Coordinates of C-alpha atoms in Angstrom, one line a residue:
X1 CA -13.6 -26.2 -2.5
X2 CA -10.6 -26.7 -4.4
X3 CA -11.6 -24.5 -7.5
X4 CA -12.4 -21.7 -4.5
X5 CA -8.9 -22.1 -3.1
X6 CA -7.2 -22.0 -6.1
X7 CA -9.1 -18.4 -7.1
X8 CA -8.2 -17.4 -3.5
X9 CA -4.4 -17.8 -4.2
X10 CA -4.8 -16.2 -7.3
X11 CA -6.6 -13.2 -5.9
X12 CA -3.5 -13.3 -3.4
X13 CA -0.7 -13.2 -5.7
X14 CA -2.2 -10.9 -8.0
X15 CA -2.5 -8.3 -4.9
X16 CA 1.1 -9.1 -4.0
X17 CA 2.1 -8.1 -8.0
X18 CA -0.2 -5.0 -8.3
X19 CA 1.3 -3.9 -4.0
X20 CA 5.1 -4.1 -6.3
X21 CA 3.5 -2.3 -8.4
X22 CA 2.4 0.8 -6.9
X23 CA -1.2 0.3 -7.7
X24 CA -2.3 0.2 -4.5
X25 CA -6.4 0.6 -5.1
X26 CA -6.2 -2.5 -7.2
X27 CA -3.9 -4.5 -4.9
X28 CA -6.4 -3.9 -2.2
X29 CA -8.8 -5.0 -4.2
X30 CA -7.4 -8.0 -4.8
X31 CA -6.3 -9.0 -1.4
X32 CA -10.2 -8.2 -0.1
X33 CA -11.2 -10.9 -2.7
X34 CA -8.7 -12.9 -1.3
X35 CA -9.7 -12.4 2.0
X36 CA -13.7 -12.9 1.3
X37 CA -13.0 -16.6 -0.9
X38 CA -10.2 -17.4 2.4
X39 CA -12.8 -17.0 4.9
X40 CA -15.5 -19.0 2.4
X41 CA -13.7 -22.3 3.0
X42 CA -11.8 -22.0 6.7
X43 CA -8.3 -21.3 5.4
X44 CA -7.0 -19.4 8.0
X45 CA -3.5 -19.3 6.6
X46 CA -4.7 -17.6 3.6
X47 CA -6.7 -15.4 6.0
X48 CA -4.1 -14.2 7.9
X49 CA -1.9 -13.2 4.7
X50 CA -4.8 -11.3 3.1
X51 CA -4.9 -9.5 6.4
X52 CA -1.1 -8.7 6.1
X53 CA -1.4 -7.6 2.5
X54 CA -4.6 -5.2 3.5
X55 CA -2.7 -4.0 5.7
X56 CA 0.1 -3.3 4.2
X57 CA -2.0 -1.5 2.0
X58 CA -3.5 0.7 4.5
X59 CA -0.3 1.9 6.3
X60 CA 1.4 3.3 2.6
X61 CA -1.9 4.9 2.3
X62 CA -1.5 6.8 5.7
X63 CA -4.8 5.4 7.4
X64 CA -2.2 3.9 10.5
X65 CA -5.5 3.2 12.8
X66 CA -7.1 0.8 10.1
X67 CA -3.5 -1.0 9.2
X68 CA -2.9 -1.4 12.7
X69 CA -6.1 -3.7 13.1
X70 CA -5.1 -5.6 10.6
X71 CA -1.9 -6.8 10.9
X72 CA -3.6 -7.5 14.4
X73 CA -5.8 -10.0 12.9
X74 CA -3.3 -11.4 10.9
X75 CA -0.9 -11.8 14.0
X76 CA -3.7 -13.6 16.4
X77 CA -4.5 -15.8 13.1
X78 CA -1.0 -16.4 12.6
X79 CA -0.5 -17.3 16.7
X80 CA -3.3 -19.7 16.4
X81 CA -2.1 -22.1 14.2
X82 CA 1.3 -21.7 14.9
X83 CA 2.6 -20.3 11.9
X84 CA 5.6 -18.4 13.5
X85 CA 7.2 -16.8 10.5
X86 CA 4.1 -15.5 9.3
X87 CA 3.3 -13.7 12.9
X88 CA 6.9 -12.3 13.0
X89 CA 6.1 -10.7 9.2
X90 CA 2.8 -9.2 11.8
X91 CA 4.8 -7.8 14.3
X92 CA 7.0 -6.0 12.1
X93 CA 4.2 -4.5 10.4
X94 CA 2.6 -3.4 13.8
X95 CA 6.2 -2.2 14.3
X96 CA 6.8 0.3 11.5
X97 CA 2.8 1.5 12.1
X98 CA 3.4 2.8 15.7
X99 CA 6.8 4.0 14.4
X100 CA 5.2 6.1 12.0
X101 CA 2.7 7.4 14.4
X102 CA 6.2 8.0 16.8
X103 CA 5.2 5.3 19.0
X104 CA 8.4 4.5 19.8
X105 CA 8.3 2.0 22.7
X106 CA 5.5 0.3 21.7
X107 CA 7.2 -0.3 18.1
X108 CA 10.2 -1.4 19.7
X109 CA 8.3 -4.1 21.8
X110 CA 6.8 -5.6 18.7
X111 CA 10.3 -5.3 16.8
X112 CA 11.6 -7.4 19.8
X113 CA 8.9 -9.9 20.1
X114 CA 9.5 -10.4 15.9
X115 CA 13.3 -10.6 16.4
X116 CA 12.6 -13.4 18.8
X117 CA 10.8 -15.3 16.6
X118 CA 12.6 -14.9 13.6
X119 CA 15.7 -16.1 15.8
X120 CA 13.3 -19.1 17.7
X121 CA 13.2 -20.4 13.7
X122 CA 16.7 -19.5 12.0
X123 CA 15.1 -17.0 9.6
X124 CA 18.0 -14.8 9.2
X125 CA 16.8 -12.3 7.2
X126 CA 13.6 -11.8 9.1
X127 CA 15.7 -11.2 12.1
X128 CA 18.0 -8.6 10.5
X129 CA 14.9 -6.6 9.5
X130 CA 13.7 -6.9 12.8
X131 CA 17.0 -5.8 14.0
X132 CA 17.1 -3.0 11.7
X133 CA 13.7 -1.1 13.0
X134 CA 15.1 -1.6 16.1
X135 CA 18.1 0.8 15.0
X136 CA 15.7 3.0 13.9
X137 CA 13.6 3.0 16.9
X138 CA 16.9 3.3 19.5
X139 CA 17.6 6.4 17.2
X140 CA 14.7 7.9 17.2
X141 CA 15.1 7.8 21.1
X142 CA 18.3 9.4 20.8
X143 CA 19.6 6.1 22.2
X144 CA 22.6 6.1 19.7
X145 CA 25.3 3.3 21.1
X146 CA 22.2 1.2 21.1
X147 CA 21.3 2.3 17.3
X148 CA 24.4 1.2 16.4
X149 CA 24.5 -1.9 18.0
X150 CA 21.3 -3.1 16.0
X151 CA 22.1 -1.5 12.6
X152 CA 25.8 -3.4 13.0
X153 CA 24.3 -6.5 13.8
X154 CA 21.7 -6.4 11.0
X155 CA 24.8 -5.8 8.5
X156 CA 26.5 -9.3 9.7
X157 CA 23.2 -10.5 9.3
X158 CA 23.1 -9.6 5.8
X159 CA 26.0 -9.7 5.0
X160 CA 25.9 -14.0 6.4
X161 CA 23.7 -14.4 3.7
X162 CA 24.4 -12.4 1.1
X163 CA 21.6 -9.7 1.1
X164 CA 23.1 -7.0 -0.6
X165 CA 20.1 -4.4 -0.4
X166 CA 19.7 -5.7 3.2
X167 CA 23.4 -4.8 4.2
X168 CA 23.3 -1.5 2.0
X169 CA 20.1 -0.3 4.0
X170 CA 22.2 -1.2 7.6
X171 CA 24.9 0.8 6.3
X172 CA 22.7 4.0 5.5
X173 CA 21.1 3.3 8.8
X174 CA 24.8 3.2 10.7
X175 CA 25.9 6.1 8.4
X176 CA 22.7 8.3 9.8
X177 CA 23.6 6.9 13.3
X178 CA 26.9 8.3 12.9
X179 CA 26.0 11.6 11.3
X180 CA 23.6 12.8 14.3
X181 CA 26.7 12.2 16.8
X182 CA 28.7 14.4 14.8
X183 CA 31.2 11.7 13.4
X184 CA 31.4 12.7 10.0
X185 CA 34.2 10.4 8.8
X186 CA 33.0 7.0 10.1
X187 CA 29.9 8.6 8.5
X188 CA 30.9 9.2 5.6
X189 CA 32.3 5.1 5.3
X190 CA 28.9 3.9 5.8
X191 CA 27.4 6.2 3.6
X192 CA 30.0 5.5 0.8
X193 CA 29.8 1.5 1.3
X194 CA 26.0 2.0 1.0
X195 CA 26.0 3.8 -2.3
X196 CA 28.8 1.0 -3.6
X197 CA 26.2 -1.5 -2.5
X198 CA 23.2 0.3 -4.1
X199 CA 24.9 0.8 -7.7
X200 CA 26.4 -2.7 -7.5
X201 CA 22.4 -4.0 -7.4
X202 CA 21.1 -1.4 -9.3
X203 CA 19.1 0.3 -6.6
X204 CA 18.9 3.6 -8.1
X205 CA 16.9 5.2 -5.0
X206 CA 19.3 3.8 -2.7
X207 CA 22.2 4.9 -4.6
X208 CA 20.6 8.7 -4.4
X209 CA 19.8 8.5 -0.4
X210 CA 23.5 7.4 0.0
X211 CA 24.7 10.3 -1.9
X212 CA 22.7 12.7 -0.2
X213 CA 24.0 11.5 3.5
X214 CA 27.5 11.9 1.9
X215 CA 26.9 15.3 0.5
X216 CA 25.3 16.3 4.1
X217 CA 28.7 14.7 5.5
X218 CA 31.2 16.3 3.1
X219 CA 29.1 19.9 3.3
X220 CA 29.5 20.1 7.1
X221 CA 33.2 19.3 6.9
X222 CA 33.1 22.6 5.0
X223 CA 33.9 20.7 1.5
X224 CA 31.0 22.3 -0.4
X225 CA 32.7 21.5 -4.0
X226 CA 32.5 17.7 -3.3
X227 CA 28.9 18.1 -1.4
X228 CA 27.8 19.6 -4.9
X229 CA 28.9 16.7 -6.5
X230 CA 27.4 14.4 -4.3
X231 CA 24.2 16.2 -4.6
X232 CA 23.9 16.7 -8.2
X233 CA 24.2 13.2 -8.8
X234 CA 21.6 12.6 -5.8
X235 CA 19.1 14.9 -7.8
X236 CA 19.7 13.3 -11.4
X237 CA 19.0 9.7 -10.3
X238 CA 16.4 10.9 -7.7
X239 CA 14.6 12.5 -10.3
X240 CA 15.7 9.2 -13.0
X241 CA 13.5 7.4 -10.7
X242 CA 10.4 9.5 -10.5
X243 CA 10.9 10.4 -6.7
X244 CA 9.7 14.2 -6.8
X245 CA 10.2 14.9 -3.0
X246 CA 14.1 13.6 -2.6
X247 CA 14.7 15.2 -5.7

């Protein structure tokens, strides 16, 4: 049993590496081996994180249907033996599925339920995610005060405990916020914070989102010399980076 759970975690971690990867066929792979040797000897745990990992899988491949039975699975598995963290990590995942599929308000009732939990145990930085698709999700909406209200309160959260990327992504998500009620200036902070954040950590997509919001901000306050600049540099690190569709 012990040889079979040691291969189990193996197969685990090695679908985690190859999901960081990009190489998503061979992460799934991975995580259904994981998943089969789990079930062989009754470790549920291990079950249930497979299931996350699979499903993971399946929503950046765009089958949503299949991803949102398994981070189902994973979240009754993690519910049953109390693992409270791990079913938080299931809601999200159910969360940003129905928000891809514009499922709004039943996104946002998972993104609550998780930022419960997260709270219930003091994991900080599960609750500022959580917080964060709930900005997304108020946006969406068109429910902006309340948008902003999430995406500030994610940045504390980050900011508490010193997750740069974290509070970087709550700025680009206040700066977007900001930007679809026409404040361009308090916009444009957000946006400029963010790309200070991303270049500080050397998050070179992040740095070219940023700088695209500001040259959407500086182009509609009719200051198309700066928006060039702002997009130029977008497009150089965008395509640095091997993202073909923001560049």
């Amino acid at each position: 049993m012990n040889d079979v759970l040691v291969a189990s975690d193996q197969a685990l971690e090695l679908g985690k590496a190859a999901y960081m990867q990009n190489r998503f066929e061979a992460a799934g792979a991975h995580f259904r081996e994981a998943l089969g040797l789990y079930r062989q000897i009754g470790n549920v745990l291990g079950e249930a994180n497979a299931l996350q990992g699979l499903g993971e899988i399946e929503g950046v491949l765009g089958r949503h249907e299949a991803a949102l039975k398994l981070f189902s699975e994973a979240q009754r598995l993690h519910k049953q033996i109390g693992n409270v963290m791990g079913e938080a990590n299931a809601l999200q995942g159910l969360g940003q599925i129905e928000r891809m599929l514009d499922r709004n308000e039943a996104a946002r009732s998972h993104f609550s339920e998780a930022q419960r939990l997260h709270k219930q145990i003091a994991n900080v930085l599960g609750e500022a995610n959580a917080m964060q698709g709930l900005g997304r999700i108020e946006r969406a909406l068109g429910r902006h005060e309340a948008a902003r209200s999430h995406f500030s309160e994610a940045q504390r959260l980050h900011k508490q405990i010193g997750s740069v990327l974290g509070e970087a992504n709550a700025l680009d998500g206040l700066g977007q916020n900001e930007r679809a009620l026409g404040r361009n200036e308090a916009a444009r902070t957000h946006f400029s914070e963010a790309q200070r954040l991303h270049k500080q950590i050397g998050n070179l997509l992040g740095e070219a989102n940023a700088l695209d919001g500001l040259g959407e901000i500086e182009r509609a306050l009719g200051r198309n010399e700066s928006a060039r600049t702002h997009f130029s540099e977008a497009q150089r690190l965008h395509k640095q980076v091997g993202n073909v569709l923001g560049e």
